[in-house]
Amino acid sequence: YDYKNLFGTDIVSSTLQVDPLRGLGLLIESKMSDLMGNHKVNLGFFGIADFKSSTIYGEYLYLKKRVDIGVRFDRLTYFPTNGSISQRYVTNTLQTNISYPLSVYSRITASPFITQTRFSDLSDNNAIVIYPDAKRVYVGAKFEFVYDNTTSSGMNMVEGTRAKISFDHYVNTSSSNGNFNRFNIDIRRYQKIHRGIILALRASFGRSSGKSPKSYIFGGMDNWLFNSTGTGGVENPLAIATGRDNTDIMLTKYVTNVRGFKYNAQSGESYFLVNAEFRLPIIKYFYSGSISSAFLRNFQFVAFTDVGAAWYGASPFTGNNSLNKKIITVNPFEVEVNNYRNPFLYGYGLGARTFMFGYYVKADIAWGIQDGIRLNPQFYFTFGYDF
């Protein structure tokens, strides 16, 4: 086929992004579509500042019929280092998406997939010989329900309701001990208070189960420049050590926004999070005329609060969970201590948002409260929309 006849639209864009695991990078995307919008091809490359870690993806979408069909391939690489320790993790995923619209506002999607992971210890020649590469292959499917009746009157000015419910099932082809599931639900309500003032509410819950459940990494904000990372509370899912295969790093999920705290302030196989944000478009609220400046037109003040927790084991309200249980080992004795801490992290603060330098940028200051103690203020400079 002639390229110009087959694809009527070709858009190439580049944007900065911050991967919470791998760091700051540049995302380059190419989006092509035929004139009728029945066929779409999306290609992307995300390169990290270390010139090693990266993401490559390619996607084809067939949208002519009521049922949308797509095929997508993703390759993620990650090179963590810690002193003399150097490792490489690679994940390749081939996925098919079949999406059916239930109404104008809702759809269901089934996505069978196959995922391969690979771990290599590159610390030195001895490590390469002693610790051979470890490979795993997973097959499974993801099921998703999405509801969205929102309308937009400007940048970050949304009214209505959004909800997403998803369930992932992973089967390890080598051993059933590697199987795991993941369930997530995210509900958001954007309520207009007066003129452009919006009260945005969000409730989110997730749980990983099975014989080899994966962690949620709790804390921080999306696209956070100059970020910092904690140790995960009781356990650190991001820890690396010589010869230790921590491929689960590539299968974990980051949970944000938890303002007032670092990335990985807590971790666990379950989490719960509630966000509330009061959004005031200060210029548009007091001035109803035309505003030519994008900076002033999209300027917002916000006040927010975040409450949630991540934990391993039972409910955080019981003593039998990772937040309340600590094991102290002094040979030949081992003691289990229950401290009954407050399991929740609380954060509150103020911020501003606007459009500048081609990005919707956000600046926030937040105070976190952990176990009844108010922490030092945490500053955030991020970009992106919504929570």
Short mmCIF file of C-alpha atoms in Angstrom, two decimals, residues 37-237:
data_model
loop_
_atom_site.label_atom_id
_atom_site.label_comp_id
_atom_site.label_asym_id
_atom_site.label_seq_id
_atom_site.Cartn_x
_atom_site.Cartn_y
_atom_site.Cartn_z
CA GLY A 37 -9.86 6.13 11.93
CA ASN A 38 -10.47 2.39 11.48
CA HIS A 39 -6.81 1.41 11.72
CA LYS A 40 -4.29 2.87 14.13
CA VAL A 41 -0.62 2.17 14.72
CA ASN A 42 1.14 3.50 17.82
CA LEU A 43 4.88 3.25 18.38
CA GLY A 44 6.86 4.50 21.34
CA PHE A 45 10.29 4.64 22.92
CA PHE A 46 11.03 5.77 26.48
CA GLY A 47 14.71 6.32 27.22
CA ILE A 48 16.06 6.90 30.71
CA ALA A 49 18.88 9.29 31.58
CA ASP A 50 21.25 6.39 32.40
CA PHE A 51 21.15 5.40 28.69
CA LYS A 52 20.51 1.78 29.73
CA SER A 53 16.98 1.39 31.06
CA SER A 54 14.26 1.88 28.48
CA THR A 55 10.79 0.95 27.25
CA ILE A 56 9.83 0.10 23.68
CA TYR A 57 6.27 -0.56 22.57
CA GLY A 58 4.29 -1.10 19.39
CA GLU A 59 0.51 -1.35 19.03
CA TYR A 60 -2.00 -1.97 16.26
CA LEU A 61 -5.73 -1.19 16.73
CA TYR A 62 -8.61 -2.29 14.51
CA LEU A 63 -11.59 -0.02 15.27
CA LYS A 64 -13.92 -0.52 12.29
CA LYS A 65 -16.47 -2.75 14.05
CA ARG A 66 -18.25 -2.35 17.36
CA VAL A 67 -15.74 -4.68 18.98
CA ASP A 68 -12.30 -3.03 19.10
CA ILE A 69 -9.34 -5.36 18.64
CA GLY A 70 -5.72 -4.57 19.33
CA VAL A 71 -2.32 -6.24 19.55
CA ARG A 72 0.50 -4.74 21.61
CA PHE A 73 4.12 -5.59 22.41
CA ASP A 74 6.09 -4.02 25.29
CA ARG A 75 9.73 -4.46 26.24
CA LEU A 76 10.96 -2.95 29.53
CA THR A 77 14.55 -2.98 30.74
CA TYR A 78 15.87 -1.87 34.12
CA PHE A 79 19.50 -1.67 35.30
CA PRO A 80 19.59 -1.12 39.10
CA THR A 81 22.94 -0.50 40.79
CA ASN A 82 24.02 -0.27 44.41
CA GLY A 83 27.72 0.16 45.02
CA SER A 84 29.46 -2.82 43.40
CA ILE A 85 26.13 -4.53 42.65
CA SER A 86 24.84 -4.22 39.08
CA GLN A 87 21.84 -6.13 37.72
CA ARG A 88 19.61 -6.21 34.67
CA TYR A 89 15.90 -6.98 34.50
CA VAL A 90 13.99 -7.40 31.23
CA THR A 91 10.26 -7.92 30.69
CA ASN A 92 8.70 -8.74 27.30
CA THR A 93 4.90 -8.78 27.00
CA LEU A 94 2.71 -9.65 24.00
CA GLN A 95 -0.92 -8.80 24.60
CA THR A 96 -4.18 -8.91 22.66
CA ASN A 97 -7.01 -6.54 23.61
CA ILE A 98 -10.67 -7.20 22.84
CA SER A 99 -12.92 -4.33 23.92
CA TYR A 100 -16.73 -4.20 23.80
CA PRO A 101 -18.71 -0.99 24.53
CA LEU A 102 -21.70 -1.57 26.79
CA SER A 103 -22.88 2.02 26.34
CA VAL A 104 -21.59 5.46 25.44
CA TYR A 105 -20.01 5.65 28.90
CA SER A 106 -18.84 2.11 29.64
CA ARG A 107 -16.92 -0.80 28.15
CA ILE A 108 -15.44 -4.17 29.07
CA THR A 109 -12.07 -5.41 27.90
CA ALA A 110 -10.43 -8.84 27.90
CA SER A 111 -6.67 -8.98 27.31
CA PRO A 112 -4.93 -12.37 27.09
CA PHE A 113 -1.16 -12.06 27.28
CA ILE A 114 2.17 -13.83 27.53
CA THR A 115 5.00 -12.29 29.57
CA GLN A 116 8.64 -13.29 29.79
CA THR A 117 10.99 -11.96 32.48
CA ARG A 118 14.77 -12.27 32.66
CA PHE A 119 17.22 -11.54 35.48
CA SER A 120 20.99 -11.11 35.05
CA ASP A 121 23.58 -10.30 37.70
CA LEU A 122 26.31 -8.21 36.05
CA SER A 123 28.20 -7.16 39.19
CA ASP A 124 31.44 -8.83 38.10
CA ASN A 125 32.74 -11.87 36.21
CA ASN A 126 32.31 -14.11 39.25
CA ALA A 127 28.67 -13.11 39.65
CA ILE A 128 27.98 -13.80 35.97
CA VAL A 129 29.35 -17.35 36.35
CA ILE A 130 27.97 -18.17 39.80
CA TYR A 131 24.49 -16.71 39.25
CA PRO A 132 23.18 -17.72 35.81
CA ASP A 133 20.38 -15.80 34.17
CA ALA A 134 16.91 -16.64 35.49
CA LYS A 135 13.96 -16.68 33.10
CA ARG A 136 10.25 -16.96 33.79
CA VAL A 137 7.27 -17.15 31.46
CA TYR A 138 3.75 -16.19 32.47
CA VAL A 139 0.52 -16.63 30.54
CA GLY A 140 -2.75 -15.11 31.65
CA ALA A 141 -5.37 -12.49 31.04
CA LYS A 142 -6.54 -9.12 32.26
CA PHE A 143 -10.23 -8.23 32.54
CA GLU A 144 -11.32 -4.63 32.88
CA PHE A 145 -14.53 -2.63 33.25
CA VAL A 146 -14.42 1.13 32.68
CA TYR A 147 -17.15 3.73 33.25
CA ASP A 148 -16.66 7.39 32.33
CA ASN A 149 -19.37 10.02 31.91
CA THR A 150 -17.12 13.01 32.62
CA THR A 151 -17.12 16.27 30.70
CA SER A 152 -14.28 18.76 30.56
CA SER A 153 -14.50 22.57 30.64
CA GLY A 154 -10.74 23.16 30.69
CA MET A 155 -7.43 21.70 31.78
CA ASN A 156 -7.91 19.70 34.97
CA MET A 157 -11.52 20.95 35.13
CA VAL A 158 -13.64 17.81 34.95
CA GLU A 159 -17.19 17.03 36.06
CA GLY A 160 -18.79 13.60 36.42
CA THR A 161 -17.79 10.10 37.48
CA ARG A 162 -15.05 7.69 36.46
CA ALA A 163 -14.57 4.12 37.61
CA LYS A 164 -12.28 1.26 36.68
CA ILE A 165 -12.36 -2.32 37.95
CA SER A 166 -9.65 -4.72 36.82
CA PHE A 167 -8.54 -8.28 37.52
CA ASP A 168 -5.21 -9.79 36.37
CA HIS A 169 -4.43 -13.51 36.42
CA TYR A 170 -0.82 -14.68 35.94
CA VAL A 171 0.10 -18.36 35.50
CA ASN A 172 3.78 -19.31 35.80
CA THR A 173 4.45 -21.95 33.14
CA SER A 174 7.28 -23.54 35.15
CA SER A 175 5.71 -23.83 38.60
CA SER A 176 2.29 -23.16 40.07
CA ASN A 177 4.08 -21.66 43.08
CA GLY A 178 4.71 -18.60 40.90
CA ASN A 179 1.03 -17.94 40.12
CA PHE A 180 -0.61 -14.73 41.31
CA ASN A 181 -3.68 -12.54 40.83
CA ARG A 182 -4.27 -8.82 41.19
CA PHE A 183 -7.57 -7.03 41.79
CA ASN A 184 -7.96 -3.24 41.60
CA ILE A 185 -10.85 -0.79 41.85
CA ASP A 186 -10.62 2.98 41.36
CA ILE A 187 -13.63 5.31 41.62
CA ARG A 188 -13.46 9.09 41.07
CA ARG A 189 -16.14 11.75 41.46
CA TYR A 190 -15.75 15.33 40.24
CA GLN A 191 -18.45 17.52 41.75
CA LYS A 192 -19.01 21.11 40.68
CA ILE A 193 -19.38 23.40 43.69
CA HIS A 194 -19.80 26.84 42.15
CA ARG A 195 -18.83 28.10 38.71
CA GLY A 196 -15.41 26.54 38.04
CA ILE A 197 -14.78 25.25 41.57
CA ILE A 198 -14.52 21.44 41.62
CA LEU A 199 -14.37 18.99 44.53
CA ALA A 200 -12.50 15.91 43.26
CA LEU A 201 -12.82 12.69 45.26
CA ARG A 202 -11.13 9.35 44.68
CA ALA A 203 -11.25 5.96 46.41
CA SER A 204 -8.92 3.15 45.37
CA PHE A 205 -8.29 -0.39 46.60
CA GLY A 206 -6.00 -3.16 45.42
CA ARG A 207 -5.06 -6.67 46.50
CA SER A 208 -2.61 -9.21 45.12
CA SER A 209 -3.23 -12.86 45.96
CA GLY A 210 -2.15 -16.36 44.95
CA LYS A 211 0.92 -18.40 45.83
CA SER A 212 3.32 -15.60 44.83
CA PRO A 213 1.53 -12.25 45.38
CA LYS A 214 3.26 -9.06 44.25
CA SER A 215 3.72 -5.81 46.12
CA TYR A 216 2.15 -2.39 45.84
CA ILE A 217 4.58 0.48 46.41
CA PHE A 218 2.77 3.20 48.34
CA GLY A 219 3.62 6.91 48.45
CA GLY A 220 4.63 9.95 46.38
CA MET A 221 3.13 11.45 43.21
CA ASP A 222 3.19 10.64 39.50
CA ASN A 223 5.89 12.34 37.42
CA TRP A 224 7.65 13.68 40.51
CA LEU A 225 10.85 15.55 39.67
CA PHE A 226 13.66 15.50 42.25
CA ASN A 227 11.91 12.60 43.99
CA SER A 228 13.09 10.40 46.83
CA THR A 229 12.36 6.78 47.74
CA GLY A 230 11.87 5.13 51.12
CA THR A 231 12.48 1.57 52.28
CA GLY A 232 8.91 0.29 52.12
CA GLY A 233 8.26 0.14 55.84
CA VAL A 234 8.67 -3.40 57.18
CA GLU A 235 9.84 -4.93 53.88
CA ASN A 236 11.59 -3.29 50.93
CA PRO A 237 10.38 -4.72 47.58
#
